[in-house]
Amino acid sequence: VIRESQCAPVIDYEYSCNICRDPTVGVRELVSVDKSFTQESNGVTMTCGQLQESVQDVRLSGGGPEEEQLCKTAQYLAWYYGCECSGPNIPSPDDIYVDPNPACDLC
């Protein structure tokens, strides 16, 4: 059982990026604040809580395009490295990704 006091709430939903991604109904909050992971691309080790703190004042919408990209990257990292979130289940980022032009896949 996850208690609300064990979660890391997003301070201001209007001006904050929630790495747990906001569902259409309900609220998702970070549970595994102390879970540690090492990013494969750059070798940086951090916790899920530190990842949330790094985008605490980043706007997913209404800010600049760099802010939206930074937020979405943090949300993907949280999903990829298994940061646990409370609240309703939502599709993974891979499930909602749509390749706009698969013929251009150079891989």
CSV table of C-alpha atoms in Angstrom, one decimal:
chain,number,residue,atom,x,y,z
A,1,VAL,CA,0.0,0.0,0.0
A,2,ILE,CA,1.4,3.4,-1.0
A,3,ARG,CA,0.7,6.2,1.4
A,4,GLU,CA,0.4,9.7,0.1
A,5,SER,CA,3.1,10.9,2.5
A,6,GLN,CA,5.5,8.5,0.7
A,7,CYS,CA,5.1,10.3,-2.6
A,8,ALA,CA,7.0,13.3,-4.1
A,9,PRO,CA,4.2,15.7,-5.1
A,10,VAL,CA,4.7,18.1,-7.9
A,11,ILE,CA,4.7,21.6,-6.3
A,12,ASP,CA,2.7,23.5,-8.9
A,13,TYR,CA,0.9,21.6,-11.6
A,14,GLU,CA,0.5,24.6,-13.9
A,15,TYR,CA,4.2,25.5,-13.9
A,16,SER,CA,5.9,22.1,-13.3
A,17,CYS,CA,6.8,19.1,-15.3
A,18,ASN,CA,5.5,15.9,-13.7
A,19,ILE,CA,7.9,13.1,-14.7
A,20,CYS,CA,5.1,10.6,-13.9
A,21,ARG,CA,3.1,12.2,-16.8
A,22,ASP,CA,-0.3,13.5,-16.0
A,23,PRO,CA,-3.3,11.2,-16.8
A,24,THR,CA,-6.5,12.5,-18.3
A,25,VAL,CA,-8.2,11.6,-14.9
A,26,GLY,CA,-6.6,11.5,-11.5
A,27,VAL,CA,-3.1,12.3,-10.3
A,28,ARG,CA,0.2,10.5,-10.6
A,29,GLU,CA,3.0,11.1,-8.1
A,30,LEU,CA,6.5,9.8,-7.9
A,31,VAL,CA,6.9,7.0,-5.3
A,32,SER,CA,10.4,5.7,-5.9
A,33,VAL,CA,12.1,9.0,-5.0
A,34,ASP,CA,15.4,7.3,-3.9
A,35,LYS,CA,15.6,4.8,-6.8
A,36,SER,CA,19.0,5.3,-8.5
A,37,PHE,CA,19.8,4.8,-12.1
A,38,THR,CA,22.8,5.5,-14.4
A,39,GLN,CA,22.0,7.1,-17.8
A,40,GLU,CA,23.4,4.9,-20.6
A,41,SER,CA,24.1,7.9,-22.9
A,42,ASN,CA,26.3,9.9,-20.5
A,43,GLY,CA,27.0,7.8,-17.4
A,44,VAL,CA,25.4,10.2,-15.1
A,45,THR,CA,23.9,8.6,-12.0
A,46,MET,CA,20.9,10.1,-10.3
A,47,THR,CA,17.8,9.3,-8.4
A,48,CYS,CA,14.2,9.5,-9.6
A,49,GLY,CA,13.7,12.3,-7.1
A,50,GLN,CA,16.6,14.3,-8.5
A,51,LEU,CA,15.2,13.8,-12.0
A,52,GLN,CA,11.9,15.3,-10.8
A,53,GLU,CA,13.7,18.2,-9.1
A,54,SER,CA,15.6,18.9,-12.3
A,55,VAL,CA,12.4,19.8,-14.1
A,56,GLN,CA,10.4,21.1,-11.2
A,57,ASP,CA,10.1,24.6,-12.8
A,58,VAL,CA,9.9,23.5,-16.4
A,59,ARG,CA,6.5,23.9,-18.2
A,60,LEU,CA,5.3,21.1,-20.4
A,61,SER,CA,3.1,23.6,-22.3
A,62,GLY,CA,3.0,27.3,-22.5
A,63,GLY,CA,6.7,27.7,-22.2
A,64,GLY,CA,9.3,27.7,-24.9
A,65,PRO,CA,9.9,24.6,-27.1
A,66,GLU,CA,13.1,23.8,-25.2
A,67,GLU,CA,11.0,23.5,-22.0
A,68,GLU,CA,8.6,21.1,-23.6
A,69,GLN,CA,11.4,18.9,-25.0
A,70,LEU,CA,13.2,18.9,-21.6
A,71,CYS,CA,10.1,17.8,-19.8
A,72,LYS,CA,9.3,15.1,-22.3
A,73,THR,CA,12.8,13.8,-22.1
A,74,ALA,CA,12.6,13.6,-18.3
A,75,GLN,CA,9.3,11.8,-18.6
A,76,TYR,CA,10.8,9.3,-21.0
A,77,LEU,CA,13.8,8.8,-18.7
A,78,ALA,CA,11.5,8.2,-15.7
A,79,TRP,CA,9.6,5.6,-17.7
A,80,TYR,CA,12.7,4.0,-19.2
A,81,TYR,CA,14.6,3.6,-15.9
A,82,GLY,CA,11.5,2.4,-14.0
A,83,CYS,CA,10.7,5.3,-11.7
A,84,GLU,CA,7.6,4.1,-9.9
A,85,CYS,CA,4.5,6.3,-9.8
A,86,SER,CA,1.2,6.1,-7.9
A,87,GLY,CA,-2.1,6.8,-9.5
A,88,PRO,CA,-3.8,5.4,-12.6
A,89,ASN,CA,-2.0,3.4,-15.2
A,90,ILE,CA,-1.3,5.2,-18.4
A,91,PRO,CA,0.2,3.9,-21.7
A,92,SER,CA,4.0,3.9,-21.9
A,93,PRO,CA,5.6,6.5,-24.2
A,94,ASP,CA,6.4,3.7,-26.6
A,95,ASP,CA,2.7,2.8,-26.9
A,96,ILE,CA,1.7,6.3,-27.9
A,97,TYR,CA,4.7,7.0,-30.2
A,98,VAL,CA,3.7,7.3,-33.9
A,99,ASP,CA,6.4,7.5,-36.5
A,100,PRO,CA,5.1,10.1,-39.0
A,101,ASN,CA,7.1,8.7,-41.9
A,102,PRO,CA,8.4,5.2,-41.4
A,103,ALA,CA,9.9,5.1,-44.9
A,104,CYS,CA,12.5,7.6,-43.7
A,105,ASP,CA,13.8,5.2,-41.0
A,106,LEU,CA,17.6,5.2,-41.7
A,107,CYS,CA,18.2,2.3,-39.2
